[in-house]
CSV table of C-alpha atoms in Angstrom, one decimal:
chain,number,residue,atom,x,y,z
A,100,MET,CA,0.0,0.0,0.0
A,101,GLU,CA,1.2,3.5,-0.8
A,102,TYR,CA,1.2,6.2,1.8
A,103,ARG,CA,1.5,10.0,1.9
A,104,VAL,CA,2.7,12.0,4.9
A,105,GLU,CA,0.1,14.2,6.7
A,106,HIS,CA,0.8,16.3,9.8
A,107,ASP,CA,-1.1,17.7,12.7
A,108,SER,CA,-0.1,19.5,15.9
A,109,MET,CA,1.5,16.3,17.3
A,110,GLY,CA,3.7,15.7,14.2
A,111,GLU,CA,3.7,13.6,11.0
A,112,VAL,CA,1.6,10.6,10.3
A,113,GLN,CA,1.5,8.2,7.3
A,114,VAL,CA,-1.9,8.0,5.7
A,115,PRO,CA,-3.0,5.6,2.9
A,116,ALA,CA,-2.4,7.6,-0.3
A,117,ASP,CA,-5.8,6.8,-1.8
A,118,LYS,CA,-7.8,8.1,1.2
A,119,LEU,CA,-8.9,11.7,1.9
A,120,TRP,CA,-8.6,11.7,5.6
A,121,GLY,CA,-5.7,13.2,7.4
A,122,ALA,CA,-3.4,12.8,10.4
A,123,GLN,CA,-6.0,13.1,13.2
A,124,THR,CA,-8.3,10.6,11.6
A,125,GLU,CA,-5.4,8.2,11.1
A,126,ARG,CA,-4.4,8.5,14.7
A,127,SER,CA,-8.0,7.6,15.8
A,128,ARG,CA,-8.1,4.7,13.3
A,129,THR,CA,-4.9,3.4,14.8
A,130,ASN,CA,-5.7,4.0,18.5
A,131,PHE,CA,-9.3,2.8,18.6
A,132,ARG,CA,-9.5,-0.7,17.0
A,133,ILE,CA,-12.8,-1.3,18.8
A,134,GLY,CA,-15.6,-2.7,16.6
A,135,ALA,CA,-13.6,-1.8,13.5
A,136,GLY,CA,-15.7,-2.7,10.4
A,137,ILE,CA,-18.6,-3.7,12.5
A,138,GLU,CA,-19.7,-0.6,14.4
A,139,PRO,CA,-18.7,2.4,12.3
A,140,MET,CA,-20.0,5.9,13.0
A,141,PRO,CA,-23.5,5.9,11.5
A,142,GLU,CA,-23.9,7.0,8.0
A,143,GLU,CA,-26.7,9.4,9.1
A,144,ILE,CA,-24.1,11.3,11.3
A,145,ILE,CA,-21.6,11.5,8.4
A,146,ARG,CA,-24.2,13.0,6.1
A,147,ALA,CA,-25.3,15.4,8.9
A,148,PHE,CA,-21.7,16.6,9.1
A,149,GLY,CA,-21.8,17.3,5.4
A,150,VAL,CA,-24.9,19.4,5.9
A,151,LEU,CA,-23.6,21.3,8.9
A,152,LYS,CA,-20.1,21.9,7.4
A,153,LYS,CA,-21.7,23.3,4.3
A,154,ALA,CA,-24.1,25.5,6.3
A,155,ALA,CA,-21.2,26.7,8.5
A,156,ALA,CA,-19.2,27.7,5.4
A,157,GLN,CA,-22.1,29.6,4.0
A,158,ALA,CA,-22.6,31.4,7.3
A,159,ASN,CA,-18.9,32.2,7.5
A,160,HIS,CA,-18.9,33.5,4.0
A,161,GLN,CA,-21.9,35.8,4.8
A,162,LEU,CA,-20.4,37.0,8.1
A,163,ASN,CA,-16.7,37.0,7.3
A,164,PRO,CA,-16.1,36.9,3.5
A,165,ALA,CA,-12.5,37.9,3.9
A,166,LYS,CA,-11.7,34.6,5.5
A,167,MET,CA,-14.3,32.3,3.9
A,168,THR,CA,-13.9,33.6,0.4
A,169,ALA,CA,-16.2,32.8,-2.5
A,170,GLU,CA,-13.5,30.5,-4.0
A,171,LYS,CA,-13.2,28.6,-0.7
A,172,LEU,CA,-17.0,28.4,-0.3
A,173,LYS,CA,-17.4,26.9,-3.7
A,174,ALA,CA,-14.9,24.2,-3.0
A,175,VAL,CA,-16.3,23.4,0.4
A,176,GLU,CA,-19.9,23.2,-0.9
A,177,ALA,CA,-18.9,20.9,-3.7
A,178,ALA,CA,-17.0,18.6,-1.3
A,179,CYS,CA,-19.9,18.7,1.2
A,180,ASP,CA,-22.4,17.8,-1.4
A,181,GLN,CA,-20.5,14.6,-2.1
A,182,VAL,CA,-20.4,13.8,1.6
A,183,ILE,CA,-24.2,14.4,1.8
A,184,ALA,CA,-24.7,12.1,-1.2
A,185,GLY,CA,-22.8,9.3,0.3
A,186,GLU,CA,-20.1,9.4,-2.4
A,187,LEU,CA,-17.2,9.7,0.1
A,188,SER,CA,-18.3,7.2,2.7
A,189,GLU,CA,-15.2,5.1,2.3
A,190,HIS,CA,-13.2,8.0,3.6
A,191,PHE,CA,-14.9,7.9,7.0
A,192,PRO,CA,-13.4,4.9,8.7
A,193,LEU,CA,-13.9,5.8,12.4
A,194,VAL,CA,-15.8,3.7,14.9
A,195,VAL,CA,-18.4,4.7,17.5
A,196,TRP,CA,-15.9,3.7,20.3
A,197,GLN,CA,-13.7,6.8,20.2
A,198,THR,CA,-13.5,10.0,22.2
A,199,GLY,CA,-16.9,10.7,23.9
A,200,SER,CA,-17.2,14.1,22.4
A,201,GLY,CA,-17.0,12.8,18.8
A,202,THR,CA,-13.9,15.1,18.2
A,203,GLN,CA,-12.2,12.6,15.9
A,204,SER,CA,-15.3,12.2,13.7
A,205,ASN,CA,-15.5,16.0,13.5
A,206,MET,CA,-11.9,16.1,12.4
A,207,ASN,CA,-12.5,13.3,10.0
A,208,ALA,CA,-15.1,15.4,8.3
A,209,ASN,CA,-12.9,18.5,8.4
A,210,GLU,CA,-10.0,16.6,6.8
A,211,VAL,CA,-12.0,14.8,4.2
A,212,ILE,CA,-13.9,18.0,3.1
A,213,ALA,CA,-10.6,20.0,3.1
A,214,ASN,CA,-8.7,17.5,1.0
A,215,ARG,CA,-11.6,16.8,-1.4
A,216,GLY,CA,-12.1,20.6,-1.7
A,217,ASN,CA,-8.5,21.1,-2.5
A,218,GLN,CA,-8.7,18.4,-5.2
A,219,ILE,CA,-11.7,20.2,-6.7
A,220,ALA,CA,-10.0,23.6,-6.5
A,221,GLY,CA,-6.8,22.2,-8.0
A,222,ARG,CA,-4.6,23.6,-5.3
A,223,GLN,CA,-4.0,23.8,-1.5
A,224,LEU,CA,-6.8,26.1,-0.7
A,225,LEU,CA,-8.5,24.7,2.4
A,226,HIS,CA,-7.2,23.9,5.9
A,227,PRO,CA,-9.2,21.4,8.0
A,228,ASN,CA,-9.2,23.5,11.2
A,229,ASP,CA,-8.9,27.1,9.9
A,230,ASP,CA,-11.5,26.8,7.1
A,231,ILE,CA,-13.7,23.7,7.5
A,232,ASN,CA,-13.9,24.0,11.3
A,233,MET,CA,-14.1,27.9,11.2
A,234,SER,CA,-16.3,29.3,14.0
A,235,GLN,CA,-16.9,25.8,15.3
A,236,SER,CA,-15.7,23.2,17.9
A,237,SER,CA,-16.3,19.5,18.0
A,238,ASN,CA,-18.2,20.2,21.2
A,239,ASP,CA,-21.0,22.0,19.2
A,240,THR,CA,-20.7,20.3,15.9
A,241,PHE,CA,-21.2,16.7,17.1
A,242,PRO,CA,-24.4,17.6,19.2
A,243,THR,CA,-25.6,19.5,16.1
A,244,ALA,CA,-25.0,16.4,13.9
A,245,MET,CA,-26.9,14.3,16.4
A,246,HIS,CA,-30.0,16.5,16.3
A,247,ILE,CA,-29.9,16.7,12.5
A,248,ALA,CA,-29.5,13.0,12.1
A,249,ALA,CA,-32.1,12.2,14.8
A,250,LEU,CA,-34.8,14.5,13.4
A,251,MET,CA,-34.3,13.5,9.8
A,252,SER,CA,-34.3,9.7,10.6
A,253,LEU,CA,-37.5,10.1,12.5
A,254,GLU,CA,-39.3,12.1,9.9
A,255,ASP,CA,-37.9,10.4,6.8
A,256,GLN,CA,-37.6,6.8,7.9
A,257,LEU,CA,-39.8,6.0,10.9
A,258,LEU,CA,-43.0,8.1,10.4
A,259,PRO,CA,-43.6,6.9,6.8
A,260,ALA,CA,-43.3,3.2,8.0
A,261,VAL,CA,-45.7,3.9,10.8
A,262,ASP,CA,-48.1,5.6,8.4
A,263,SER,CA,-48.1,2.6,6.1
A,264,LEU,CA,-49.1,0.2,8.9
A,265,ILE,CA,-51.8,2.6,10.1
A,266,ALA,CA,-53.2,2.6,6.6
A,267,THR,CA,-53.2,-1.2,6.4
A,268,PHE,CA,-55.0,-1.5,9.7
A,269,ARG,CA,-57.6,1.0,8.6
A,270,GLN,CA,-58.2,-1.1,5.4
A,271,LEU,CA,-58.4,-4.3,7.5
A,272,GLU,CA,-61.0,-2.7,9.8
A,273,GLU,CA,-63.2,-1.9,6.7
A,274,ARG,CA,-62.7,-5.3,5.2
A,275,HIS,CA,-63.8,-7.1,8.4
A,276,GLN,CA,-66.8,-5.1,9.4
A,277,GLY,CA,-69.5,-7.0,11.3
A,278,ILE,CA,-67.5,-10.0,12.4
A,279,VAL,CA,-68.1,-10.6,16.1
A,280,LYS,CA,-65.6,-12.7,18.1
A,281,SER,CA,-64.7,-13.5,21.7
A,282,GLY,CA,-62.7,-10.9,23.5
A,283,ARG,CA,-59.9,-12.0,25.8
A,284,THR,CA,-58.4,-10.5,29.0
A,285,HIS,CA,-55.7,-12.1,31.2
A,286,LEU,CA,-55.4,-14.7,28.4
A,287,GLN,CA,-58.9,-15.8,29.4
A,288,ASP,CA,-62.2,-15.7,27.6
A,289,ALA,CA,-64.0,-12.3,27.9
A,290,THR,CA,-67.1,-10.6,26.5
A,291,PRO,CA,-67.5,-10.2,22.7
A,292,ILE,CA,-65.8,-7.7,20.5
A,293,THR,CA,-65.9,-7.2,16.8
A,294,PHE,CA,-62.7,-8.0,14.9
A,295,SER,CA,-62.8,-4.4,13.5
A,296,GLN,CA,-62.8,-3.1,17.0
A,297,GLU,CA,-59.8,-5.2,17.9
A,298,ILE,CA,-57.9,-3.9,14.9
A,299,SER,CA,-58.9,-0.4,15.7
A,300,GLY,CA,-57.1,-0.7,19.0
A,301,TRP,CA,-53.9,-1.6,17.1
A,302,ARG,CA,-54.4,1.3,14.8
A,303,SER,CA,-55.1,3.8,17.5
A,304,SER,CA,-52.0,2.7,19.4
A,305,LEU,CA,-49.9,3.5,16.4
A,306,GLU,CA,-51.6,6.8,15.9
A,307,ARG,CA,-50.9,7.8,19.5
A,308,ASP,CA,-47.2,6.7,19.1
A,309,ARG,CA,-47.0,8.8,16.0
A,310,GLU,CA,-48.3,11.8,17.9
A,311,LEU,CA,-45.7,11.3,20.6
A,312,ILE,CA,-42.9,11.0,18.1
A,313,CYS,CA,-44.0,14.2,16.4
A,314,ARG,CA,-44.1,16.0,19.8
A,315,SER,CA,-40.5,14.9,20.4
A,316,LEU,CA,-39.3,16.4,17.1
A,317,GLU,CA,-39.7,20.0,18.3
A,318,PRO,CA,-36.8,20.0,20.9
A,319,LEU,CA,-34.6,18.3,18.3
A,320,ARG,CA,-34.9,21.3,16.0
A,321,GLU,CA,-32.6,23.3,18.4
A,322,LEU,CA,-29.0,23.2,17.3
A,323,ALA,CA,-25.9,23.7,19.5
A,324,LEU,CA,-23.9,25.1,16.6
A,325,GLY,CA,-22.5,28.5,17.6
A,326,GLY,CA,-21.7,27.5,21.2
A,327,THR,CA,-18.1,26.4,20.2
A,328,ALA,CA,-16.0,24.9,23.0
A,329,VAL,CA,-18.0,25.4,26.2
A,330,GLY,CA,-21.1,27.3,25.1
A,331,THR,CA,-19.8,30.9,25.1
A,332,GLY,CA,-19.4,31.1,21.3
A,333,LEU,CA,-15.7,31.9,21.5
A,334,ASN,CA,-14.2,32.5,18.0
A,335,ALA,CA,-17.6,32.6,16.3
A,336,PRO,CA,-18.8,35.9,14.8
A,337,ALA,CA,-21.9,37.5,16.2
A,338,GLY,CA,-25.0,36.1,14.7
A,339,PHE,CA,-23.3,32.9,13.4
A,340,ASP,CA,-25.5,30.6,15.4
A,341,ARG,CA,-28.7,32.1,13.9
A,342,VAL,CA,-27.4,32.3,10.4
A,343,VAL,CA,-26.0,28.7,10.4
A,344,ALA,CA,-29.3,27.3,11.7
A,345,GLN,CA,-31.1,29.1,8.8
A,346,ALA,CA,-28.7,27.5,6.4
A,347,VAL,CA,-29.2,24.0,7.8
A,348,SER,CA,-32.9,24.5,7.5
A,349,GLN,CA,-32.6,25.5,3.8
A,350,LEU,CA,-30.2,22.6,3.0
A,351,THR,CA,-32.4,19.9,4.7
A,352,GLY,CA,-35.9,21.3,4.0
A,353,LYS,CA,-36.5,20.9,7.7
A,354,GLN,CA,-37.0,23.6,10.3
A,355,PHE,CA,-34.1,24.1,12.6
A,356,LEU,CA,-33.2,27.0,14.9
A,357,THR,CA,-30.4,27.9,17.2
A,358,ALA,CA,-30.6,26.7,20.8
A,359,ALA,CA,-31.4,29.5,23.2
A,360,ASN,CA,-28.9,28.2,25.8
A,361,LYS,CA,-25.8,26.8,24.3
A,362,PHE,CA,-24.5,25.6,27.7
A,363,HIS,CA,-27.5,23.3,27.9
A,364,ALA,CA,-27.1,22.3,24.3
A,365,LEU,CA,-23.6,21.1,24.7
A,366,THR,CA,-24.0,19.2,28.0
A,367,SER,CA,-27.6,17.9,28.0
A,368,LYS,CA,-29.0,15.2,25.8
A,369,ASP,CA,-32.5,15.3,27.3
A,370,GLU,CA,-34.0,16.0,23.8
A,371,LEU,CA,-32.7,12.7,22.6
A,372,VAL,CA,-33.8,10.8,25.7
A,373,PHE,CA,-37.3,12.2,25.2
A,374,ALA,CA,-37.4,11.3,21.5
A,375,HIS,CA,-36.1,7.8,22.1
A,376,GLY,CA,-38.7,7.4,24.8
A,377,ALA,CA,-41.3,8.0,22.1
A,378,VAL,CA,-39.6,5.4,19.9
A,379,LYS,CA,-39.6,3.0,22.8
A,380,ALA,CA,-43.3,3.5,23.3
A,381,LEU,CA,-43.8,2.5,19.7
A,382,ALA,CA,-41.6,-0.5,20.2
A,383,CYS,CA,-43.8,-1.5,23.2
A,384,ASP,CA,-47.0,-1.2,21.1
A,385,MET,CA,-45.4,-3.1,18.2
A,386,MET,CA,-44.5,-5.9,20.7
A,387,LYS,CA,-48.1,-6.1,21.8
A,388,ILE,CA,-49.5,-6.0,18.3
A,389,ALA,CA,-47.1,-8.6,16.9
A,390,ASN,CA,-47.9,-10.9,19.9
A,391,ASP,CA,-51.6,-10.5,19.3
A,392,VAL,CA,-51.3,-11.4,15.7
A,393,ARG,CA,-49.2,-14.5,16.3
A,394,TRP,CA,-51.5,-15.6,19.1
A,395,LEU,CA,-54.6,-15.2,17.0
A,396,ALA,CA,-52.9,-17.0,14.1
A,397,SER,CA,-51.6,-19.8,16.3
A,398,GLY,CA,-52.3,-23.3,15.2
A,399,PRO,CA,-53.1,-24.3,12.5
A,400,ARG,CA,-55.3,-26.8,14.4
A,401,LEU,CA,-54.3,-26.7,18.1
A,402,GLY,CA,-54.1,-22.9,18.6
A,403,LEU,CA,-56.6,-20.1,18.5
A,404,GLY,CA,-56.6,-20.1,14.7
A,405,GLU,CA,-58.9,-17.0,14.5
A,406,ILE,CA,-56.9,-15.4,11.7
A,407,THR,CA,-54.6,-16.5,9.0
A,408,ILE,CA,-51.4,-14.7,8.0
A,409,PRO,CA,-49.2,-15.1,4.9
A,410,GLU,CA,-47.0,-18.2,4.7
A,411,ASN,CA,-43.7,-16.7,3.7
A,412,GLU,CA,-41.2,-19.5,4.2
A,413,PRO,CA,-40.8,-23.0,5.6
A,414,GLY,CA,-40.7,-23.0,9.4
A,415,SER,CA,-38.8,-26.0,10.3
A,416,SER,CA,-35.8,-28.1,9.1
A,417,ILE,CA,-37.3,-31.3,10.6
A,418,MET,CA,-41.1,-30.8,10.6
A,419,PRO,CA,-42.5,-30.8,7.1
A,420,GLY,CA,-45.2,-28.3,6.3
A,421,LYS,CA,-44.6,-26.2,9.4
A,422,VAL,CA,-45.0,-22.4,8.9
A,423,ASN,CA,-44.1,-19.9,11.6
A,424,PRO,CA,-45.1,-16.2,12.3
A,425,THR,CA,-41.6,-15.0,11.4
A,426,GLN,CA,-42.5,-11.4,10.8
A,427,CYS,CA,-44.0,-11.2,14.2
A,428,GLU,CA,-40.9,-12.7,15.7
A,429,ALA,CA,-38.7,-10.2,13.9
A,430,VAL,CA,-40.8,-7.3,15.2
A,431,THR,CA,-40.6,-8.5,18.8
A,432,MET,CA,-36.8,-9.0,18.7
A,433,VAL,CA,-36.4,-5.5,17.4
A,434,ALA,CA,-38.7,-4.2,20.2
A,435,VAL,CA,-36.4,-5.9,22.7
A,436,GLN,CA,-33.3,-4.3,21.1
A,437,VAL,CA,-35.0,-0.9,21.2
A,438,MET,CA,-35.9,-1.3,24.9
A,439,GLY,CA,-32.2,-2.2,25.6
A,440,ASN,CA,-31.1,0.8,23.6
A,441,ASP,CA,-33.3,3.0,25.6
A,442,VAL,CA,-31.2,2.1,28.7
A,443,ALA,CA,-28.0,2.9,26.8
A,444,VAL,CA,-29.3,6.3,25.6
A,445,SER,CA,-30.5,7.2,29.1
A,446,MET,CA,-27.3,6.2,30.7
A,447,ALA,CA,-25.2,8.1,28.1
A,448,ALA,CA,-27.3,11.2,28.6
A,449,SER,CA,-26.7,11.1,32.3
A,450,GLN,CA,-22.9,11.1,31.9
A,451,GLY,CA,-20.3,13.8,31.3
A,452,ASN,CA,-19.1,16.5,33.6
A,453,PHE,CA,-19.6,20.3,33.7
A,454,GLU,CA,-19.8,21.8,30.2
A,455,LEU,CA,-19.8,18.7,28.0
A,456,ASN,CA,-21.4,15.3,27.7
A,457,VAL,CA,-18.8,12.8,26.7
A,458,PHE,CA,-21.0,9.8,25.8
A,459,MET,CA,-22.3,11.3,22.6
A,460,PRO,CA,-21.2,8.7,20.0
A,461,VAL,CA,-22.8,5.8,21.9
A,462,CYS,CA,-25.9,7.8,22.5
A,463,ILE,CA,-26.6,8.6,18.9
A,464,TYR,CA,-25.4,5.2,17.7
A,465,ASN,CA,-28.1,3.5,19.8
A,466,PHE,CA,-30.7,6.1,18.9
A,467,LEU,CA,-30.2,5.8,15.2
A,468,GLN,CA,-30.1,2.0,15.4
A,469,SER,CA,-33.5,2.0,17.2
A,470,VAL,CA,-35.1,4.3,14.6
A,471,ARG,CA,-33.6,2.3,11.7
A,472,LEU,CA,-34.6,-1.1,13.1
A,473,MET,CA,-38.1,0.1,14.0
A,474,ALA,CA,-38.7,1.6,10.5
A,475,GLN,CA,-37.5,-1.4,8.7
A,476,SER,CA,-39.2,-4.0,10.9
A,477,ILE,CA,-42.6,-2.1,10.7
A,478,GLN,CA,-42.4,-1.9,7.0
A,479,SER,CA,-41.4,-5.5,6.7
A,480,PHE,CA,-44.3,-6.5,9.0
A,481,ASN,CA,-46.7,-4.4,7.0
A,482,ASP,CA,-45.7,-5.7,3.6
A,483,ASN,CA,-45.1,-9.4,4.5
A,484,CYS,CA,-47.8,-10.0,7.2
A,485,ALA,CA,-50.3,-7.3,8.1
A,486,VAL,CA,-51.6,-6.7,4.5
A,487,GLY,CA,-52.4,-10.5,4.3
A,488,ILE,CA,-54.3,-10.9,7.6
A,489,GLN,CA,-57.6,-12.7,7.1
A,490,ALA,CA,-60.3,-13.5,9.6
A,491,ASN,CA,-61.3,-17.2,10.1
A,492,ARG,CA,-65.0,-16.5,10.4
A,493,GLU,CA,-66.0,-20.0,11.2
A,494,LYS,CA,-63.4,-20.3,14.0
A,495,MET,CA,-64.4,-16.9,15.4
A,496,HIS,CA,-68.1,-17.9,15.4
A,497,HIS,CA,-67.3,-21.3,17.1
A,498,ASN,CA,-65.2,-19.7,19.8
A,499,LEU,CA,-67.7,-16.9,20.4
A,500,HIS,CA,-70.6,-19.3,21.0
A,501,ASN,CA,-68.6,-21.6,23.2
A,502,SER,CA,-67.3,-18.8,25.4
A,503,LEU,CA,-68.6,-19.0,29.0
A,504,MET,CA,-68.2,-15.3,29.4
A,505,LEU,CA,-71.3,-14.8,27.3
A,506,VAL,CA,-73.0,-15.4,30.6
A,507,THR,CA,-72.3,-11.8,31.4
A,508,ALA,CA,-75.4,-11.0,29.3
A,509,LEU,CA,-77.5,-12.7,32.0
A,510,ASN,CA,-76.4,-10.4,34.8
A,511,PRO,CA,-79.3,-7.9,34.3
A,512,HIS,CA,-81.8,-10.7,34.3
A,513,ILE,CA,-80.6,-13.2,37.0
A,514,GLY,CA,-77.9,-11.3,38.9
A,515,TYR,CA,-74.1,-11.8,39.1
A,516,GLU,CA,-74.1,-14.7,41.6
A,517,LYS,CA,-76.6,-16.8,39.7
A,518,ALA,CA,-74.9,-16.0,36.4
A,519,ALA,CA,-71.6,-17.3,38.0
A,520,GLN,CA,-73.4,-20.5,39.0
A,521,VAL,CA,-74.5,-21.0,35.4
A,522,ALA,CA,-71.0,-20.5,34.1
A,523,LYS,CA,-69.5,-22.9,36.6
A,524,LYS,CA,-72.1,-25.6,36.0
A,525,ALA,CA,-71.7,-25.3,32.2
A,526,PHE,CA,-67.9,-25.6,32.5
A,527,ALA,CA,-68.0,-28.5,35.0
A,528,GLU,CA,-70.5,-30.6,33.0
A,529,ASN,CA,-69.4,-29.5,29.5
A,530,ILE,CA,-72.8,-28.3,28.6
A,531,SER,CA,-74.1,-25.0,27.1
A,532,LEU,CA,-75.0,-21.9,29.1
A,533,ARG,CA,-78.5,-22.4,27.9
A,534,GLU,CA,-78.7,-25.9,29.3
A,535,ALA,CA,-77.1,-24.9,32.6
A,536,CYS,CA,-79.4,-21.9,33.1
A,537,VAL,CA,-82.5,-23.9,32.4
A,538,ALA,CA,-81.3,-26.8,34.6
A,539,LEU,CA,-80.8,-24.4,37.5
A,540,GLY,CA,-84.2,-23.0,37.0
A,541,PHE,CA,-83.1,-19.4,36.6
A,542,LEU,CA,-84.7,-18.9,33.2
A,543,THR,CA,-86.9,-20.8,30.8
A,544,ALA,CA,-85.5,-21.9,27.5
A,545,GLU,CA,-87.6,-19.4,25.7
A,546,ARG,CA,-86.6,-16.5,28.0
A,547,PHE,CA,-83.0,-17.4,27.7
A,548,ASP,CA,-83.2,-17.2,23.9
A,549,GLU,CA,-84.8,-13.8,24.2
A,550,VAL,CA,-82.0,-12.2,26.3
A,551,PHE,CA,-79.0,-14.1,25.1
A,552,GLN,CA,-77.9,-12.5,21.8
A,553,PRO,CA,-74.0,-12.7,21.6
A,554,GLU,CA,-73.8,-10.6,18.4
A,555,GLU,CA,-75.6,-7.7,20.1
A,556,MET,CA,-73.2,-7.6,23.1
A,557,VAL,CA,-70.5,-5.6,21.3
């Protein structure tokens, strides 16, 4: 492999000749061989750095054109556009497990953009620190990248997936109107419910989760950029924070604004904890929905069997013909991962001292993994399972009319205690509620038929 010599404030370093990174990136790559190739800095963060570095250059040109000249700005913008497009991903080799401030990833972005910008300009025009990092610090750029990446992933990845499943459930409700089935509480028989009502519960849960996620977006719109090292804004021109937030908004098509208190923005990660809590709430509901679906589809002969779901692949290497609810299982595993990630995000947000949180890479790594997994698993569940849910009307009818909890309809006519006697006698003697009620002398057969209408109990 051929190398070139790069230097930083600590001296000279050999860097692979075909890579755009510089000395500080190479030092980090050498010193932190933890999860190399397996747990890299998320692509969403890299692209967010492309956005914020372009926005910073534009703000610097507007506020200090003598230093960020038009020629420099043009080269920076061209290089940043390639970062945003993912065209330079191979030049971002650093892992999550590095300095807790994300300094080395900030410098990775600075070095790549400077070197690529110099290639575009055809001369040594840009310096990583003096030009690409102008008016910035790793301590305000990494939190800014976190908020940009978090908001964009929630809006562009997760919410569309949730919307698709909500739409599917709404279609399923309409398709299964009028089907009455037995309800269940505590995994025991309960009073009747329509299948559409049951599906509406799933849909409404997702709609509420969506509402919670949307509420969590607002605090994420506040950017730390402009606080520089400790929140004072040292070395940033007056108004830089406001101008750069406007530039980020224009570049992303999302609304961002400068954080009112930069000391808070650098050290606190409460906005990410709150947003991840909303994602966790969604994971909890998806766990419940997926479990409902696989319980209702259990069988095919010895389970509940009240619905059928698509048969996507063989379910066993030894039992011929077996098919399993694999999409449900994938969703529930993702939900478990998200719940675990929530602990990591919370712990990371509680750490750090004084003016800086130093658990930022692990915080955003887990956050973005949760969003990515939830979005992909929900879309997969929708496309490969939910759209194909069909009611087994015969089994629902059979279970409904064999449910002892239909005895609840007799409460107004014979009272709770007598109704309980009817249910216990019917269960003990394996007879119908009608037979038990008549045998106990509580109602005549004709009167029982008048008041006992299961389909009217919903």
